PDB file of C-alpha atoms in Angstrom:
ATOM      1  CA  GLY A   1       3.588  17.608  -2.066  1.00 54.00           C
ATOM      2  CA  ARG A   2      -0.426  17.027  -1.956  1.00 62.00           C
ATOM      3  CA  GLU A   3      -1.462  13.590  -0.659  1.00 68.00           C
ATOM      4  CA  GLU A   4      -4.799  12.154  -1.651  1.00 72.00           C
ATOM      5  CA  GLU A   5      -6.460   8.731  -0.597  1.00 75.00           C
ATOM      6  CA  GLY A   6      -9.578   7.265  -2.401  1.00 77.00           C
ATOM      7  CA  THR A   7     -11.482   3.995  -2.115  1.00 79.00           C
ATOM      8  CA  PHE A   8     -11.616   2.143  -5.425  1.00 80.00           C
ATOM      9  CA  TRP A   9     -13.844  -1.156  -5.400  1.00 77.00           C
ATOM     10  CA  ALA A  10     -13.024  -4.346  -8.310  1.00 73.00           C
ATOM     11  CA  GLU A  11     -15.895  -4.260 -10.619  1.00 64.00           C
ATOM     12  CA  ASP A  12     -18.394  -7.221  -9.549  1.00 64.00           C
ATOM     13  CA  ALA A  13     -18.115  -5.629  -6.267  1.00 62.00           C
ATOM     14  CA  ALA A  14     -18.396  -1.387  -7.570  1.00 54.00           C
ATOM     15  CA  GLU A  15     -21.950  -0.023  -7.131  1.00 60.00           C
ATOM     16  CA  LYS A  16     -22.895   2.664  -8.360  1.00 55.00           C
ATOM     17  CA  ASP A  17     -21.647   4.904  -5.756  1.00 59.00           C
ATOM     18  CA  ARG A  18     -18.304   3.155  -5.488  1.00 63.00           C
ATOM     19  CA  ASN A  19     -15.379   4.100  -7.644  1.00 71.00           C
ATOM     20  CA  GLY A  20     -14.561   0.932  -9.380  1.00 80.00           C
ATOM     21  CA  MET A  21     -11.168   0.134 -11.553  1.00 84.00           C
ATOM     22  CA  ARG A  22     -11.422   3.157 -14.283  1.00 85.00           C
ATOM     23  CA  GLU A  23     -11.267   5.531 -11.849  1.00 86.00           C
ATOM     24  CA  LEU A  24      -8.209   3.817 -10.143  1.00 87.00           C
ATOM     25  CA  MET A  25      -6.515   3.707 -13.254  1.00 90.00           C
ATOM     26  CA  GLN A  26      -7.406   7.455 -14.087  1.00 91.00           C
ATOM     27  CA  TRP A  27      -6.147   8.226 -10.440  1.00 89.00           C
ATOM     28  CA  MET A  28      -2.444   6.004 -10.666  1.00 90.00           C
ATOM     29  CA  ASP A  29      -1.968   7.766 -14.260  1.00 93.00           C
ATOM     30  CA  GLU A  30      -2.289  11.400 -12.624  1.00 91.00           C
ATOM     31  CA  ALA A  31      -0.664  10.466  -9.439  1.00 88.00           C
ATOM     32  CA  ARG A  32       3.561  11.625  -8.966  1.00 86.00           C
ATOM     33  CA  ALA A  33       3.988   8.595  -6.936  1.00 84.00           C
ATOM     34  CA  ILE A  34       2.246   5.526  -5.745  1.00 85.00           C
ATOM     35  CA  VAL A  35       3.173   4.260  -2.045  1.00 82.00           C
ATOM     36  CA  ALA A  36       2.728   0.329  -2.344  1.00 83.00           C
ATOM     37  CA  TYR A  37       3.513  -2.499  -0.237  1.00 83.00           C
ATOM     38  CA  ASP A  38       4.050  -6.095  -2.228  1.00 81.00           C
ATOM     39  CA  THR A  39       3.720  -4.212  -6.102  1.00 78.00           C
ATOM     40  CA  GLU A  40       4.000  -7.763  -7.190  1.00 81.00           C
ATOM     41  CA  ARG A  41       0.526  -8.456  -5.485  1.00 78.00           C
ATOM     42  CA  VAL A  42      -0.868  -5.334  -6.182  1.00 78.00           C
ATOM     43  CA  GLN A  43      -0.310  -5.522  -9.924  1.00 77.00           C
ATOM     44  CA  ALA A  44      -1.540  -8.944 -10.354  1.00 80.00           C
ATOM     45  CA  GLY A  45      -4.688  -7.679  -8.563  1.00 80.00           C
ATOM     46  CA  LEU A  46      -5.231  -5.086 -11.305  1.00 85.00           C
ATOM     47  CA  ASN A  47      -4.662  -7.119 -14.466  1.00 85.00           C
ATOM     48  CA  ALA A  48      -8.089  -7.448 -15.139  1.00 82.00           C
ATOM     49  CA  ALA A  49      -7.666  -3.277 -15.289  1.00 86.00           C
ATOM     50  CA  TYR A  50      -4.380  -3.122 -17.237  1.00 89.00           C
ATOM     51  CA  GLY A  51      -6.064  -5.965 -20.215  1.00 88.00           C
ATOM     52  CA  THR A  52      -3.209  -5.564 -23.616  1.00 93.00           C
ATOM     53  CA  ASP A  53      -1.993  -1.940 -21.867  1.00 94.00           C
ATOM     54  CA  ALA A  54       1.544  -2.562 -20.483  1.00 95.00           C
ATOM     55  CA  ALA A  55       2.320   0.521 -21.094  1.00 96.00           C
ATOM     56  CA  ARG A  56       0.244   1.972 -19.201  1.00 95.00           C
ATOM     57  CA  ARG A  57       0.751  -1.138 -16.610  1.00 92.00           C
ATOM     58  CA  GLU A  58       4.821  -0.458 -17.029  1.00 94.00           C
ATOM     59  CA  ALA A  59       4.372   4.120 -16.176  1.00 95.00           C
ATOM     60  CA  HIS A  60       2.496   2.415 -12.864  1.00 92.00           C
ATOM     61  CA  ARG A  61       4.984   0.517 -11.719  1.00 89.00           C
ATOM     62  CA  ARG A  62       8.289   3.583 -12.376  1.00 90.00           C
ATOM     63  CA  LYS A  63       5.818   5.478 -10.239  1.00 88.00           C
ATOM     64  CA  MET A  64       5.649   2.585  -7.403  1.00 86.00           C
ATOM     65  CA  VAL A  65       7.686   3.057  -4.430  1.00 84.00           C
ATOM     66  CA  ASP A  66       7.352  -0.043  -2.476  1.00 86.00           C
ATOM     67  CA  VAL A  67       8.776   0.217   0.872  1.00 84.00           C
ATOM     68  CA  GLY A  68       7.862  -4.318   1.353  1.00 85.00           C
ATOM     69  CA  GLU A  69      10.932  -4.262  -1.211  1.00 85.00           C
ATOM     70  CA  HIS A  70      12.880  -1.691   0.844  1.00 83.00           C
ATOM     71  CA  VAL A  71      12.014  -3.675   3.464  1.00 82.00           C
ATOM     72  CA  ALA A  72      13.123  -7.495   1.786  1.00 85.00           C
ATOM     73  CA  ALA A  73      16.629  -5.901   0.333  1.00 85.00           C
ATOM     74  CA  ASN A  74      17.658  -4.757   3.342  1.00 81.00           C
ATOM     75  CA  VAL A  75      16.499  -7.389   6.465  1.00 80.00           C
ATOM     76  CA  GLY A  76      16.748 -10.294   3.402  1.00 83.00           C
ATOM     77  CA  ARG A  77      13.043 -11.499   3.715  1.00 82.00           C
ATOM     78  CA  ARG A  78       9.137 -10.137   3.115  1.00 83.00           C
ATOM     79  CA  LEU A  79       7.516  -9.243   6.428  1.00 83.00           C
ATOM     80  CA  ARG A  80       4.145  -8.560   6.850  1.00 82.00           C
ATOM     81  CA  LEU A  81       3.138  -5.229   6.652  1.00 85.00           C
ATOM     82  CA  SER A  82       1.045  -5.867  10.347  1.00 82.00           C
ATOM     83  CA  THR A  83       4.631  -6.887  11.517  1.00 82.00           C
ATOM     84  CA  LEU A  84       6.425  -3.702   9.517  1.00 84.00           C
ATOM     85  CA  LEU A  85       3.848  -0.575  10.986  1.00 85.00           C
ATOM     86  CA  ARG A  86       4.186  -2.335  14.684  1.00 83.00           C
ATOM     87  CA  ALA A  87       8.083  -2.030  14.560  1.00 82.00           C
ATOM     88  CA  ASN A  88       7.721   1.311  13.756  1.00 82.00           C
ATOM     89  CA  GLY A  89       5.156   2.644  16.291  1.00 83.00           C
ATOM     90  CA  GLN A  90       1.717   2.184  13.654  1.00 81.00           C
ATOM     91  CA  ALA A  91       0.499  -0.981  16.405  1.00 72.00           C
ATOM     92  CA  ARG A  92      -3.459   0.578  16.786  1.00 68.00           C
ATOM     93  CA  ASN A  93      -3.300   0.594  12.916  1.00 59.00           C
ATOM     94  CA  ALA A  94      -1.800  -3.142  12.159  1.00 57.00           C
ATOM     95  CA  GLY A  95      -4.493  -5.103  11.679  1.00 58.00           C
ATOM     96  CA  ALA A  96      -4.069  -8.439  10.002  1.00 58.00           C
ATOM     97  CA  GLY A  97      -5.112  -8.900   6.113  1.00 59.00           C
ATOM     98  CA  CYS A  98      -6.917 -12.026   7.103  1.00 60.00           C
ATOM     99  CA  ASP A  99      -9.447 -10.403   9.258  1.00 74.00           C
ATOM    100  CA  THR A 100     -11.099  -8.017   5.838  1.00 78.00           C
ATOM    101  CA  ASP A 101     -11.606 -11.833   4.239  1.00 79.00           C
ATOM    102  CA  THR A 102     -14.414 -12.948   6.979  1.00 85.00           C
ATOM    103  CA  MET A 103     -15.547  -8.994   6.686  1.00 85.00           C
ATOM    104  CA  TRP A 104     -15.746  -9.467   3.623  1.00 82.00           C
ATOM    105  CA  GLU A 105     -17.872 -12.781   3.187  1.00 86.00           C
ATOM    106  CA  ARG A 106     -20.005 -11.240   6.270  1.00 91.00           C
ATOM    107  CA  GLY A 107     -21.010  -8.748   3.643  1.00 88.00           C
ATOM    108  CA  ARG A 108     -19.411  -6.091   5.778  1.00 87.00           C
ATOM    109  CA  ALA A 109     -18.033  -3.878   2.882  1.00 84.00           C
ATOM    110  CA  ASP A 110     -17.415  -0.577   4.713  1.00 87.00           C
ATOM    111  CA  ALA A 111     -15.608  -2.688   7.615  1.00 87.00           C
ATOM    112  CA  VAL A 112     -13.095  -3.838   4.735  1.00 85.00           C
ATOM    113  CA  ARG A 113     -12.589   0.043   3.480  1.00 85.00           C
ATOM    114  CA  ASP A 114     -11.852   1.209   6.424  1.00 87.00           C
ATOM    115  CA  ALA A 115      -9.172  -1.737   7.967  1.00 85.00           C
ATOM    116  CA  CYS A 116      -7.772  -0.971   4.392  1.00 83.00           C
ATOM    117  CA  MET A 117      -7.731   2.861   4.847  1.00 85.00           C
ATOM    118  CA  ARG A 118      -5.931   2.084   8.277  1.00 86.00           C
ATOM    119  CA  ASP A 119      -3.016   0.156   6.821  1.00 85.00           C
ATOM    120  CA  VAL A 120      -2.891   2.863   3.456  1.00 83.00           C
ATOM    121  CA  ARG A 121      -2.927   5.654   6.124  1.00 85.00           C
ATOM    122  CA  ALA A 122       0.117   4.246   8.518  1.00 86.00           C
ATOM    123  CA  LEU A 123       1.995   2.726   5.620  1.00 85.00           C
ATOM    124  CA  ALA A 124       2.118   6.348   4.104  1.00 83.00           C
ATOM    125  CA  GLU A 125       2.926   7.541   7.426  1.00 84.00           C
ATOM    126  CA  VAL A 126       5.561   5.212   7.744  1.00 83.00           C
ATOM    127  CA  ALA A 127       7.001   6.078   4.489  1.00 80.00           C
ATOM    128  CA  HIS A 128       7.339   9.413   4.809  1.00 78.00           C
ATOM    129  CA  ARG A 129       9.065   9.765   7.497  1.00 76.00           C
ATOM    130  CA  GLY A 130      12.458   9.194   5.981  1.00 66.00           C
ATOM    131  CA  HIS A 131      13.003   6.279   7.378  1.00 65.00           C
ATOM    132  CA  VAL A 132      11.747   2.726   8.348  1.00 65.00           C
ATOM    133  CA  ARG A 133      12.915   0.812  10.893  1.00 59.00           C
ATOM    134  CA  TRP A 134      12.719  -3.072  11.749  1.00 55.00           C
ATOM    135  CA  PHE A 135      12.632  -4.475  15.301  1.00 50.00           C
ATOM    136  CA  TYR A 136      13.865  -0.602  16.565  1.00 40.00           C
ATOM    137  CA  TRP A 137      17.611  -2.058  15.685  1.00 40.00           C
ATOM    138  CA  VAL A 138      17.561  -2.396  12.103  1.00 43.00           C
ATOM    139  CA  CYS A 139      17.163   1.086   9.936  1.00 43.00           C
ATOM    140  CA  LEU A 140      16.070   1.692   6.152  1.00 45.00           C
ATOM    141  CA  PRO A 141      16.637   5.128   5.063  1.00 44.00           C
ATOM    142  CA  GLN A 142      13.792   6.662   3.030  1.00 47.00           C
ATOM    143  CA  SER A 143      16.273   6.943  -0.105  1.00 46.00           C
ATOM    144  CA  GLU A 144      16.857   3.136  -0.254  1.00 44.00           C
ATOM    145  CA  LEU A 145      14.028   4.657   1.383  1.00 43.00           C
ATOM    146  CA  GLN A 146      19.416   8.864   1.866  1.00 40.00           C
ATOM    147  CA  LYS A 147      21.835   5.981   2.397  1.00 39.00           C
ATOM    148  CA  ASP A 148      22.864   6.774   5.520  1.00 38.00           C
ATOM    149  CA  CYS A 149      20.461   6.213   9.289  1.00 37.00           C
ATOM    150  CA  PRO A 150      19.872   9.383  10.800  1.00 40.00           C
ATOM    151  CA  PRO A 151      21.283   9.154  14.148  1.00 38.00           C
TER     152      PRO A 151
END
């Protein structure tokens, strides 16, 4: 399938040359699937954009493939995204989410965007692989992310 990526900013951070929440909602409307990590937090962050449109929120939720939920269900606890990425060979792309807060406070919006895009690309790479590994000995298949791990 065709993959797309984009950067969307909260309305108070959006400028005339940046996509905002309205564009994100349209983009998600058209998506066949939305790969996410921590759907609850993603959805909570979009509360203002959804407003009272519960049908739209539910339509987006049905399209979400949450790698973090699959990991938590199979490992028994939630993991930090950076931990999951490192365990799946994406160490060079695994940042620390707390870094982006400092970058944002210092007015480095482009650095925030770049850090987030590295995480998104790395997560997509892991999700498209067909299985997710945790500490190299626990393997989570794709269609619970297939039922059996590859040999």
